Tab-separated table of C-alpha atoms in Angstrom:
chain	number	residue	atom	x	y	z
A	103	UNK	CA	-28.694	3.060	-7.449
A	104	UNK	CA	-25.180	4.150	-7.450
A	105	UNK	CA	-23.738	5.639	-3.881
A	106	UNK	CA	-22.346	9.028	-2.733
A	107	UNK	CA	-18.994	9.819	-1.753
A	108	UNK	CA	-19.460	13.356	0.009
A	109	UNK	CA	-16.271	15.185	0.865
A	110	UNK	CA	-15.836	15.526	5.180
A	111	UNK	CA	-14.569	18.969	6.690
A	112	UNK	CA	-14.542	20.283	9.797
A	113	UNK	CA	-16.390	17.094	10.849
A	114	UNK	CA	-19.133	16.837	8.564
A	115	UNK	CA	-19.837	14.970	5.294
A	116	UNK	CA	-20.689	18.123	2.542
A	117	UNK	CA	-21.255	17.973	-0.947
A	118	UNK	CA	-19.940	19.682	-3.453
A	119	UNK	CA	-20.546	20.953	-7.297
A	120	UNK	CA	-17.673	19.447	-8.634
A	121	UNK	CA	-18.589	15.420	-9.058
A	122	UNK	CA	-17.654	12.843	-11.286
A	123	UNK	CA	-18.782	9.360	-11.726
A	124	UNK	CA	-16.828	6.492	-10.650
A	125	UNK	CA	-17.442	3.189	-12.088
A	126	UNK	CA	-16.313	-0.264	-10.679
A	127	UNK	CA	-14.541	-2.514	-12.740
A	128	UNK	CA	-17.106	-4.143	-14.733
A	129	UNK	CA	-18.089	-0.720	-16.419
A	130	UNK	CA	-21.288	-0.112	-14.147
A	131	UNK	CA	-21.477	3.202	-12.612
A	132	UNK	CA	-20.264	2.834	-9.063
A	133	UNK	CA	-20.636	6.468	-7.309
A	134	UNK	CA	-20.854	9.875	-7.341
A	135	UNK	CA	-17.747	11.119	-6.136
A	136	UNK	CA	-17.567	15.215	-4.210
A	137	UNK	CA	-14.516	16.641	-5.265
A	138	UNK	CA	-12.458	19.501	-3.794
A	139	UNK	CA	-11.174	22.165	-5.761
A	140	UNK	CA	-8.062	23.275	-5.253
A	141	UNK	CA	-9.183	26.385	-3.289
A	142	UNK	CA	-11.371	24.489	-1.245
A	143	UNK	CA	-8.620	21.772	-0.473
A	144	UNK	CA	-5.906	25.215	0.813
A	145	UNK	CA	-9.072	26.605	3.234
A	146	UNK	CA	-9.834	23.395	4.424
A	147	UNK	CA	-5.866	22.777	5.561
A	148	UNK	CA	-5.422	26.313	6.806
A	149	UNK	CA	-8.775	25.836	9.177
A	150	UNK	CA	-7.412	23.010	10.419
A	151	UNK	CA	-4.261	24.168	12.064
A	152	UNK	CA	-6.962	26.333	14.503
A	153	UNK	CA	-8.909	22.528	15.422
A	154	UNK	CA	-9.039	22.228	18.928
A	155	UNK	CA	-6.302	20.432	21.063
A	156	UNK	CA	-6.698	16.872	22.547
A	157	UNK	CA	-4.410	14.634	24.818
A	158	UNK	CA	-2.755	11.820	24.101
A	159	UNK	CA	-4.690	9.889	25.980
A	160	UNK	CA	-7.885	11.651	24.238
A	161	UNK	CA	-6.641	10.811	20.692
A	162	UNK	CA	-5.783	7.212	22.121
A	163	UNK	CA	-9.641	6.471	23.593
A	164	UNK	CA	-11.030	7.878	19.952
A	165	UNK	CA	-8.811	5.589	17.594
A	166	UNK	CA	-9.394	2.585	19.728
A	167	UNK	CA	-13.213	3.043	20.051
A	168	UNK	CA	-12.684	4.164	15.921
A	169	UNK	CA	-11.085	1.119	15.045
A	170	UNK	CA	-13.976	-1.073	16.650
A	171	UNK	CA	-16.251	1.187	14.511
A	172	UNK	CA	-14.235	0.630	11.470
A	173	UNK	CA	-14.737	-2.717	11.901
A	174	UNK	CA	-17.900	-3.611	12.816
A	175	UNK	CA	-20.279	-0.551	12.776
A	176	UNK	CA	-23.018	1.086	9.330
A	177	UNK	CA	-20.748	4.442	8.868
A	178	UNK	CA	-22.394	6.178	5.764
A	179	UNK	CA	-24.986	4.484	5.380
A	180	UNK	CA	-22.467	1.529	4.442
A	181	UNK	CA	-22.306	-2.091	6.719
A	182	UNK	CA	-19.349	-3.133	6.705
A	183	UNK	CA	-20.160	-5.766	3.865
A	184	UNK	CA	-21.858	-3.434	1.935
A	185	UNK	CA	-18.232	-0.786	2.357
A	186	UNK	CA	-16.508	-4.429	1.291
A	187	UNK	CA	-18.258	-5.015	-1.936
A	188	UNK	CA	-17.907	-0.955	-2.829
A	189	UNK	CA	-14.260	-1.011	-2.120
A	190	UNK	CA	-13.669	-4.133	-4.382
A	191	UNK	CA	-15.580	-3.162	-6.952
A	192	UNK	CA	-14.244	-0.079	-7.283
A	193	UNK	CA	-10.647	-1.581	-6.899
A	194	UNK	CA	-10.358	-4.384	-8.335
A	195	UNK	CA	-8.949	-6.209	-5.233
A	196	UNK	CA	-10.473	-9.026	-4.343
A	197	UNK	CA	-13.246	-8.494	-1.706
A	198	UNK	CA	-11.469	-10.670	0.736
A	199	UNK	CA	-8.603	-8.188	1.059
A	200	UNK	CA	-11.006	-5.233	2.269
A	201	UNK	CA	-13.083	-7.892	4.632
A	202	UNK	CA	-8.874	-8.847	6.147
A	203	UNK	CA	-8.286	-4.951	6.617
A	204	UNK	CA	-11.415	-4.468	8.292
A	205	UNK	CA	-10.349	-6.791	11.224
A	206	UNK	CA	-6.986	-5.442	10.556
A	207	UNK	CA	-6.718	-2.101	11.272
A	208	UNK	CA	-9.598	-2.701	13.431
A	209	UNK	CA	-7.287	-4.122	15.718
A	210	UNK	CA	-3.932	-2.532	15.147
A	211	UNK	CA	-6.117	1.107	16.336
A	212	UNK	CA	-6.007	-0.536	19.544
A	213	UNK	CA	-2.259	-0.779	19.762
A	214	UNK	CA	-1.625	2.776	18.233
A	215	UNK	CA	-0.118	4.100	21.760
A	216	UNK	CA	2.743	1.531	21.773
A	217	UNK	CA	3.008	1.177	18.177
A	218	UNK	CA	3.914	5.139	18.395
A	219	UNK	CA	5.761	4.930	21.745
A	220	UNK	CA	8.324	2.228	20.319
A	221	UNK	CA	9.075	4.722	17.364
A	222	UNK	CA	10.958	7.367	19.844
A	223	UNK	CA	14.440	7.136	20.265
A	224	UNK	CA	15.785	5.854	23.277
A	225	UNK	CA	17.548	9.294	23.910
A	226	UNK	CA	14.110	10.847	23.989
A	227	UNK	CA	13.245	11.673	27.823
A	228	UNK	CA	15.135	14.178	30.512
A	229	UNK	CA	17.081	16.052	27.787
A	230	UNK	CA	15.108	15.869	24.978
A	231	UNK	CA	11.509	15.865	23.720
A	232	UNK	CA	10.725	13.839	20.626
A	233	UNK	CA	7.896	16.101	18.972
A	234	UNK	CA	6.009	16.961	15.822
A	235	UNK	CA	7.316	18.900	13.121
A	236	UNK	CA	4.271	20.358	12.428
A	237	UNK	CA	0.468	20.475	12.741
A	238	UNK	CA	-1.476	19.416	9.687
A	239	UNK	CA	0.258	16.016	7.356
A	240	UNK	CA	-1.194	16.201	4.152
A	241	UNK	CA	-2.197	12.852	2.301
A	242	UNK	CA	-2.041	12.037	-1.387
A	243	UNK	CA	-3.204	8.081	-0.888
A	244	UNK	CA	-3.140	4.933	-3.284
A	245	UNK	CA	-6.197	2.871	-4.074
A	246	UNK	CA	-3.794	-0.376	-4.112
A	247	UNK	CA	-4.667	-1.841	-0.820
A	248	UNK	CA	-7.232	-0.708	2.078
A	249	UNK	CA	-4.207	-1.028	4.874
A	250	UNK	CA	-2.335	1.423	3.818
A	251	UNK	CA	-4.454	4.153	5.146
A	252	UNK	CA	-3.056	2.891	8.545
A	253	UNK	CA	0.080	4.876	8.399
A	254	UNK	CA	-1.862	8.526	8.817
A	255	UNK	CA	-3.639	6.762	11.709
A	256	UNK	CA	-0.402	6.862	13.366
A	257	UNK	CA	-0.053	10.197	12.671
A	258	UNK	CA	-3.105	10.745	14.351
A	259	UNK	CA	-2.110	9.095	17.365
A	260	UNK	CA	0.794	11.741	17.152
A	261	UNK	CA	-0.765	14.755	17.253
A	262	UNK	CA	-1.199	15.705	13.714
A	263	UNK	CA	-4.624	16.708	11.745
A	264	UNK	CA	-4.502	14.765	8.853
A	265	UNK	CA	-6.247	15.997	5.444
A	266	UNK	CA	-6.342	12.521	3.170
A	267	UNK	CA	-6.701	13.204	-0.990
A	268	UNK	CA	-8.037	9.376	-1.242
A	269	UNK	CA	-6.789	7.572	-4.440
A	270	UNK	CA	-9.157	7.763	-7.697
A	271	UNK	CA	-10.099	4.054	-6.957
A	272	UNK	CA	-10.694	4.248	-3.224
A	273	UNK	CA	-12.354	6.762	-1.779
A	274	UNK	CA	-14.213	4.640	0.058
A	275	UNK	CA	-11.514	3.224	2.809
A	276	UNK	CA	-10.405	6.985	4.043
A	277	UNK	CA	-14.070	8.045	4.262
A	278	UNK	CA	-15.322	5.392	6.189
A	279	UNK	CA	-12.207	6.018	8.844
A	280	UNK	CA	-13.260	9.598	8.449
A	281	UNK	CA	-16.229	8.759	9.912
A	282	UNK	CA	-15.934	6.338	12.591
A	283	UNK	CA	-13.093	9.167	13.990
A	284	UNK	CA	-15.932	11.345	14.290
A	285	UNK	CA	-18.632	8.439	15.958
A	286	UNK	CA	-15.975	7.829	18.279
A	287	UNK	CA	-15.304	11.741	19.194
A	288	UNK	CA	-12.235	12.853	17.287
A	289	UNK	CA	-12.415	17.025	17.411
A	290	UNK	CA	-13.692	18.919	14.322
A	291	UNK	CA	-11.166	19.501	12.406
A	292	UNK	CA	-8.643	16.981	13.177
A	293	UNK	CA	-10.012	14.476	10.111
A	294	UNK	CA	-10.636	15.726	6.323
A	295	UNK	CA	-11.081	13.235	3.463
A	296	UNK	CA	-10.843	15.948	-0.124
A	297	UNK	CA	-11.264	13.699	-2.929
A	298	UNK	CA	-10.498	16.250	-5.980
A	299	UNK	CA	-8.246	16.197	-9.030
A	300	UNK	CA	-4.587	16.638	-9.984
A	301	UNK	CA	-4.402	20.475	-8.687
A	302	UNK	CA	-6.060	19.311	-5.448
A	303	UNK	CA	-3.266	17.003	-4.476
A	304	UNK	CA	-0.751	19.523	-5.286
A	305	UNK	CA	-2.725	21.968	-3.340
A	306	UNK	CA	-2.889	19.827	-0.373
A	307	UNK	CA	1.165	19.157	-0.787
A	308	UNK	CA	1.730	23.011	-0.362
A	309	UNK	CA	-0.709	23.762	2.099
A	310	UNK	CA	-0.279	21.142	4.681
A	311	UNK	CA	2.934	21.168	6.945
A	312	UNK	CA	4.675	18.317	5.886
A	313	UNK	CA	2.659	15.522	3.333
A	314	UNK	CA	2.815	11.804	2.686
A	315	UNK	CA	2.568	10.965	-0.621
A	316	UNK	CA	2.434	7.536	-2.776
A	317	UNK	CA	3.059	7.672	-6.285
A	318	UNK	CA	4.781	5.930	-9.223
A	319	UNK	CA	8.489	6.289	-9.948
A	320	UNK	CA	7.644	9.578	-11.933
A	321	UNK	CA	6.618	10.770	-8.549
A	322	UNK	CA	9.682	9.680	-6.543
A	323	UNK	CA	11.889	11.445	-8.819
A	324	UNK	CA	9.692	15.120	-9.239
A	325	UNK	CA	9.529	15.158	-5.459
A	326	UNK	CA	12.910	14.139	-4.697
A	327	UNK	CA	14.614	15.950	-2.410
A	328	UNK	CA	12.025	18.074	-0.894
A	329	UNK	CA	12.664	17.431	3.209
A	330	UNK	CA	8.346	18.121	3.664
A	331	UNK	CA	7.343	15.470	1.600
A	332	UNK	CA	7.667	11.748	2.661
A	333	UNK	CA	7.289	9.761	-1.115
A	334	UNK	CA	6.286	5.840	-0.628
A	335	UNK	CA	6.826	4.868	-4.863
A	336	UNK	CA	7.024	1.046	-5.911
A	337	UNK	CA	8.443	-1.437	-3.862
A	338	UNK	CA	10.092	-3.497	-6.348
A	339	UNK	CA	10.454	-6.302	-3.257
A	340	UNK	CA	12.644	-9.450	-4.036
A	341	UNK	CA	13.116	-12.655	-2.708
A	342	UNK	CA	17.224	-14.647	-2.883
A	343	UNK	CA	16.899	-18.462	-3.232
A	344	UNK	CA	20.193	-19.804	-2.482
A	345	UNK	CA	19.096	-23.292	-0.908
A	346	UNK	CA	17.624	-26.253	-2.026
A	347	UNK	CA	13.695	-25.282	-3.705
A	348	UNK	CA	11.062	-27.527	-1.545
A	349	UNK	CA	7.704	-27.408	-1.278
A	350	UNK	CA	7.296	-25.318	1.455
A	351	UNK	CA	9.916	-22.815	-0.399
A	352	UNK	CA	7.622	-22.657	-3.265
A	353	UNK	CA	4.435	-22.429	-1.129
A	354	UNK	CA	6.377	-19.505	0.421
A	355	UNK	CA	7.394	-17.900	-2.712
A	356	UNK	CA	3.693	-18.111	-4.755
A	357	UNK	CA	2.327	-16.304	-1.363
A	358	UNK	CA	4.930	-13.979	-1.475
A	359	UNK	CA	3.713	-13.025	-4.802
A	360	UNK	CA	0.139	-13.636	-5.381
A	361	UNK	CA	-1.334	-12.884	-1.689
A	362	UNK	CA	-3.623	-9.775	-1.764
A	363	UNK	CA	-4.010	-10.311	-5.325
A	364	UNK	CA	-0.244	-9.351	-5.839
A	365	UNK	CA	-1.134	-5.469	-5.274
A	366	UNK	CA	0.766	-4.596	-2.440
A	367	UNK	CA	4.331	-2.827	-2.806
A	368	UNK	CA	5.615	-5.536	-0.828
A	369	UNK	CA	4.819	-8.241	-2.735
A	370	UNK	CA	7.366	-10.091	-4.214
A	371	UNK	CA	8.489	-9.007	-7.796
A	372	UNK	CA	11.649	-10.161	-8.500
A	373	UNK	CA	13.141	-13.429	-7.297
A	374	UNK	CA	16.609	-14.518	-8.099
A	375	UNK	CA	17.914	-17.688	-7.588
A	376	UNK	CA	21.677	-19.839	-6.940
A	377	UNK	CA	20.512	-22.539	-8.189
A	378	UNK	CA	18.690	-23.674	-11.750
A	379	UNK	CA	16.978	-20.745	-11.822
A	380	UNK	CA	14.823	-21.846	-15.158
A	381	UNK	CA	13.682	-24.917	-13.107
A	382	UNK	CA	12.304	-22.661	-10.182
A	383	UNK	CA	10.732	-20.271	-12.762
A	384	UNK	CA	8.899	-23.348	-14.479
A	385	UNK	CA	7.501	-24.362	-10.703
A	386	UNK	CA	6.242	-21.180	-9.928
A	387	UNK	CA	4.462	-20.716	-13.281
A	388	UNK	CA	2.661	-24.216	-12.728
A	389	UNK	CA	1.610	-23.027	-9.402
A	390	UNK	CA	0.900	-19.542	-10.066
A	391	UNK	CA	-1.367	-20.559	-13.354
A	392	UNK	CA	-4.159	-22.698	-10.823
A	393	UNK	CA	-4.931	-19.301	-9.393
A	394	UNK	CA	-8.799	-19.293	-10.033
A	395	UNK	CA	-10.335	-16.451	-12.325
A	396	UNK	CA	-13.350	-15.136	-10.342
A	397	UNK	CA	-15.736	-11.966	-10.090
A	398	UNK	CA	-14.019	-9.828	-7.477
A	399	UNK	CA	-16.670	-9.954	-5.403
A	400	UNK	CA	-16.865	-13.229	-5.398
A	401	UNK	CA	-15.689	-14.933	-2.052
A	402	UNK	CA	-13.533	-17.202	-4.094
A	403	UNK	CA	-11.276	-14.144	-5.519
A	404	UNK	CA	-7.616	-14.072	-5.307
A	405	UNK	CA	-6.767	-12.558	-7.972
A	406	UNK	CA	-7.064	-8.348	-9.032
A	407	UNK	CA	-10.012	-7.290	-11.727
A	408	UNK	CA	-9.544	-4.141	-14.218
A	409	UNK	CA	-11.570	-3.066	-17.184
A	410	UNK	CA	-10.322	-4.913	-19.994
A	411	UNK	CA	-8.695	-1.492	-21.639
A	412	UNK	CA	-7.145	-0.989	-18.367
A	413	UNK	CA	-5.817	-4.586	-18.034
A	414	UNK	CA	-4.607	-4.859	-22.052
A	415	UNK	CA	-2.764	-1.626	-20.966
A	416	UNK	CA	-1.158	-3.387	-18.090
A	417	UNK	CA	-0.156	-5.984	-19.715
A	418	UNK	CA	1.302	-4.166	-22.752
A	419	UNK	CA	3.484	-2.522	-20.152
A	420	UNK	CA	5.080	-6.330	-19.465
A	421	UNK	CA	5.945	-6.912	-22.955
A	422	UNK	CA	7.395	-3.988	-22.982
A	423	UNK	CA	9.976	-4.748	-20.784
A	424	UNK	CA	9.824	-8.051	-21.836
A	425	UNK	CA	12.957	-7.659	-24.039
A	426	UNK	CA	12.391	-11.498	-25.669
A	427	UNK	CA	11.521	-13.162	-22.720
A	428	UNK	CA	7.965	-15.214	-22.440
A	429	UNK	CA	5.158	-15.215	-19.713
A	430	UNK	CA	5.267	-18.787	-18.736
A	431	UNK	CA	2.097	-18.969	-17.059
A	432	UNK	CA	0.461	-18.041	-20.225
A	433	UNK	CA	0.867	-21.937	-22.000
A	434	UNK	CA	-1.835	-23.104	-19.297
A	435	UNK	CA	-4.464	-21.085	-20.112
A	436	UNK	CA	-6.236	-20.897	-23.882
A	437	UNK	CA	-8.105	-18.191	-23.717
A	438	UNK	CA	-4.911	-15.912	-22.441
A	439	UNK	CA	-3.789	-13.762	-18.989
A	440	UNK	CA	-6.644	-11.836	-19.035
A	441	UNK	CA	-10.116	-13.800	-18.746
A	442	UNK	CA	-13.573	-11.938	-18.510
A	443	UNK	CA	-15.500	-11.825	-15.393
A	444	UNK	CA	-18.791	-10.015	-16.089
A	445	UNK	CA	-19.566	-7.131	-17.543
A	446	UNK	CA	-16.010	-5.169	-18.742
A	447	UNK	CA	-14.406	-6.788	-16.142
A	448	UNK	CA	-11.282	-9.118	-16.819
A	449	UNK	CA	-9.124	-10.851	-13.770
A	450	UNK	CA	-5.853	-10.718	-14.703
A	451	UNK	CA	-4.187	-13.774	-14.685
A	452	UNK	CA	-0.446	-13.923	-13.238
A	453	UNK	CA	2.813	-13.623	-15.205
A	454	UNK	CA	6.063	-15.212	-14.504
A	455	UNK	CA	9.123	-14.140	-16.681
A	456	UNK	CA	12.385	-15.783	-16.876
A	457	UNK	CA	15.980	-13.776	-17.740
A	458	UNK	CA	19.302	-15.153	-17.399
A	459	UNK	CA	20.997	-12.560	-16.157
A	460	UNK	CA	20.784	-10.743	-12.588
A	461	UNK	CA	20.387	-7.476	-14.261
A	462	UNK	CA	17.967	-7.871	-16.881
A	463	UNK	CA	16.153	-4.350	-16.789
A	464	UNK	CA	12.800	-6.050	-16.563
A	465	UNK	CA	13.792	-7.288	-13.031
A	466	UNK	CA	13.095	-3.562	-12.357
A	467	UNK	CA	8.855	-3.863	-13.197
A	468	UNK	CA	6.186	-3.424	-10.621
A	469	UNK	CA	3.015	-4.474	-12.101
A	470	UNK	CA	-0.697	-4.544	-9.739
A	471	UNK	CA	-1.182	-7.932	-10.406
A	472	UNK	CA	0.533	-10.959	-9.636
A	473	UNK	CA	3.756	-10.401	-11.914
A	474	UNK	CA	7.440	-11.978	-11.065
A	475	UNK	CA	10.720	-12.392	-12.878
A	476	UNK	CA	13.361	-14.726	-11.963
A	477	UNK	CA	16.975	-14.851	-12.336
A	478	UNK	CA	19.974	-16.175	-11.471
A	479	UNK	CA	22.274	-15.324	-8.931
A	480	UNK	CA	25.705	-15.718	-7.752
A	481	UNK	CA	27.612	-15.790	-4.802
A	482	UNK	CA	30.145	-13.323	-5.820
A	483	UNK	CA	27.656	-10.542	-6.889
A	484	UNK	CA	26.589	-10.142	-3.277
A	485	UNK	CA	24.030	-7.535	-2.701
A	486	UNK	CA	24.109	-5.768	-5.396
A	487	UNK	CA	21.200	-7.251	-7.552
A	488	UNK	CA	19.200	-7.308	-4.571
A	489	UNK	CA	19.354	-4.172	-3.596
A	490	UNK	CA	16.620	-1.502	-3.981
A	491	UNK	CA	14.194	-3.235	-2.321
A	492	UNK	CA	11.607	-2.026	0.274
A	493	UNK	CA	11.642	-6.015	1.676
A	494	UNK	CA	14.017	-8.272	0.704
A	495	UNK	CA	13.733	-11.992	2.135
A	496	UNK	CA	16.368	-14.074	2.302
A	497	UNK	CA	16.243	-17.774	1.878
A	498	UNK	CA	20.272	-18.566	2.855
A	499	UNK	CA	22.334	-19.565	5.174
A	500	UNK	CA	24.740	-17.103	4.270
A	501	UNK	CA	25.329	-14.955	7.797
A	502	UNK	CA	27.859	-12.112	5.766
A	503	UNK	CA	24.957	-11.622	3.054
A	504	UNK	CA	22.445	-11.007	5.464
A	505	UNK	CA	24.646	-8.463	7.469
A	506	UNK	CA	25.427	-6.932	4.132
A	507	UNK	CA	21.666	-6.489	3.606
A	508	UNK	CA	21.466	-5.337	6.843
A	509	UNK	CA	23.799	-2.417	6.199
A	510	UNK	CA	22.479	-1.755	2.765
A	511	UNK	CA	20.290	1.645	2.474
A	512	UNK	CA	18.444	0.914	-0.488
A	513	UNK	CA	16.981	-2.193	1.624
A	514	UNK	CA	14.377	-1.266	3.707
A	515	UNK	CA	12.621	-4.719	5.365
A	516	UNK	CA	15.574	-7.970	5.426
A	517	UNK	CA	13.780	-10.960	6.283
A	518	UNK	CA	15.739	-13.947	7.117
A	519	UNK	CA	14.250	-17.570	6.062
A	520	UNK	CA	10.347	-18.033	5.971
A	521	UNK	CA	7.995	-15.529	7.701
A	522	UNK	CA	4.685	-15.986	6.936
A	523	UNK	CA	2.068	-12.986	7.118
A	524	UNK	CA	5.045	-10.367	8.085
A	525	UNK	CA	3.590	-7.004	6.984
A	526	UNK	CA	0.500	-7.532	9.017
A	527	UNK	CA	3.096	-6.555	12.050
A	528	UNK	CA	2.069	-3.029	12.840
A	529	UNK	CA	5.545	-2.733	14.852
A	530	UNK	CA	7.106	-3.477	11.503
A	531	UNK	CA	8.957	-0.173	10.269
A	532	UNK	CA	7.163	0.314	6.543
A	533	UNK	CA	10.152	1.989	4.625
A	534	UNK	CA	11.342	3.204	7.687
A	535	UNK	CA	9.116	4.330	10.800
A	536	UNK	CA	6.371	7.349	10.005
A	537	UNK	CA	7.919	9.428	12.903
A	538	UNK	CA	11.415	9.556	11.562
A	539	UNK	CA	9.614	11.919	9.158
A	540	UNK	CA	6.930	13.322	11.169
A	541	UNK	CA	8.632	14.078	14.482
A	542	UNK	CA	11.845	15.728	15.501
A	543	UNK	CA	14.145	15.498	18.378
A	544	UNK	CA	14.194	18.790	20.214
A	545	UNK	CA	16.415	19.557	23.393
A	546	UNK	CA	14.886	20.284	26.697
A	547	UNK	CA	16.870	21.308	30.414
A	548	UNK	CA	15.037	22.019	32.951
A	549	UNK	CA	16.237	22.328	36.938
């Protein structure tokens, strides 16, 4: 029996006559998926600028008691392991990424008050107030990763109503916060979840007051330079190896690159190296290639599943940019990167290419699977080939290059040396801090 996906508005879940059928990664029909036409997606937003007001401390008592919900309650007639297994399966991330994000942002809605609070500038208080630019934030989500629907909860816990158009992969992580805001007594309509095509999303972008969108690079560039739209596009994160490779540097590196199944922008994509850069790229393929090939519901899964067509697409894409150079990982394995699962599903094994020179335009490919190029790197070339990164770690003892990354725009997250587990730090700025766009310094005097 294949589930329901119902669209939620004005706090209740509502079907509609525009459905399609989403099927998981091994071909099976999945769910019936509600979708909002682009009409319905404009009313919806315009109805929610009249939702009722709540406190801070309101909205603060619902997202905590929401999060525990999240967590640990049946929302939709879905347990929690029974939301996990949907949300892989129609992913292709392995199931124990959605059963880490349940006790993930379980927690973090705990800590949204100070999470927000430490976002304010400092000059915030007797002459200004640090407020929202508007009432509704529009957003046009990813199906990469289940966490990432943690950034609207902030808005949330800032005022705003927030309409989410989940990705075509996911609707099953923004629905099932959806609805554990409303167990836990979030206002009608303060929470919307409009699944609904191409037109919807663009809808939803001109309709809401501001929007957060995540999209590919064609994205970034069509929406570039409109001040109401906050794009997150591909991280294209790197690591800098200028130090002798241990073990513990390669254990590093591989998790840098393969954790979550290697589908999270921040996951490392490019790492360039001082030394004998062809001797680290030969370590990492060894390593990377004993990453097991398993169902993605399996418990054992680490690595992402697509639909064979899908995957061969994907992996087209790498030789495309390949420009001569050769997947090393793919000498370990006879029967090839992509190895069936069940059904049409294929786990797709990683990738590690090898240039030999800092700007090879490969280095530039973002991939959802664990996929990594290395290159070498010199002294003298400073930040420049490691720049454009939304996290760039640092493996050096160099103090200058560090304070050059510091200062460089186009890096968003430096991290100096080894740090384990760093974007589960909900204090962390993602690609800057959510209120820099959502919020606004206004001036205030008063006797």
């Amino acid at each position: 029996m294949t589930l329901s996906v119902p669209l939620f508005r004005q706090g209740e879940e509502r079907p509609s006559r525009d459905t399609r059928t989403l099927h998981g990664v091994d071909g099976a029909p999945l769910a019936t998926v509600h979708e909002a036409p682009a009409l319905v997606t404009r009313m919806t937003v315009k109805a929610m600028h009249d939702a009722p007001p709540m406190s801070a401390d309101e909205r603060l008592a619902v997202l905590s008691e929401a999060g525990r919900l999240f967590a640990g309650a049946t929302l939709g007639e879905l347990t929690p392991e029974a939301y996990c297994r949907a949300q892989a399966l129609a992913s292709g991330v392995p199931i124990g990424v959605a059963r880490q994000s349940l006790a993930r942002v379980g927690a973090d809605c705990g800590r949204l008050g100070e999470v927000v609070a430490r976002q304010a500038p400092v000059g915030a208080g007797r002459t200004a107030r640090w407020v929202r630019r508007g009432s509704v934030l529009g957003v046009v989500a990813p199906s990469n990763h289940p966490a990432t629907h943690g950034a609207w909860l902030q808005a949330v816990a800032m005022g705003y109503r927030v309409a989410v158009r989940p990705g075509t992969r996911d609707p099953f992580t923004p629905l099932r916060l959806a609805l554990a805001l409303d167990s836990a007594g979030l206002g009608s309509g303060w929470i919307s979840v409009l699944p609904g095509p191409h037109a919807s999303a663009d809808a939803l972008m001109n309709t809401a007051d501001l929007a957060l969108v995540y999209g590919s690079e064609d994205t970034v560039a069509r929406l570039r330079g409109n001040d109401r739209v906050l794009v997150r596009g591909p991280g294209r994160s790197k690591i800098l190896v200028d130090q002798r490779v241990d073990e513990q540097t390669l254990d590093h590196v591989v998790a840098e690159v393969a954790s979550d199944g290697g589908v999270r922008c921040t996951n490392t994509t490019a790492v360039f190296c001082s030394g004998d850069h062809r001797a680290l790229a030969e370590a990492l393929a060894e390593r990377l290639a004993r990453l097991p090939a398993h169902p993605v519901t399996d418990d054992a899964a680490v690595l992402p599943v697509r639909p064979r067509r899908e995957a061969e697409g994907i992996r087209a894409a790498l030789e495309r940019n390949a420009h001569g150079s050769a997947d090393l990982v793919r000498r370990f394995h006879d029967d090839g990167p992509l190895t069936s699962v069940g059904g049409d599903a294929v786990a797709m094994r990683p990738a590690v290419m090898c240039v030999d020179r800092s700007d090879h335009p490969g280095l530039a490919t973002e991939l959802p699977f664990p996929c990594v190029w290395v290159a070498p790197w010199r002294p003298s070339e400073g930040i420049g080939p490691l720049d454009g990164s939304l996290a760039l770690t640092l493996l050096t003892d160099n103090a200058a290059l560090v304070a050059e990354a510091l200062d460089a725009p186009g890096v968003r997250t430096v991290l100096h040396g080894r740090v384990p587990d760093w974007w589960k730090d909900p204090f962390l700025p993602h690609d800057g801090y959510l209120a820099q766009f959502v919020q606004e310094a206004r001036g205030f005097v008063s006797p």
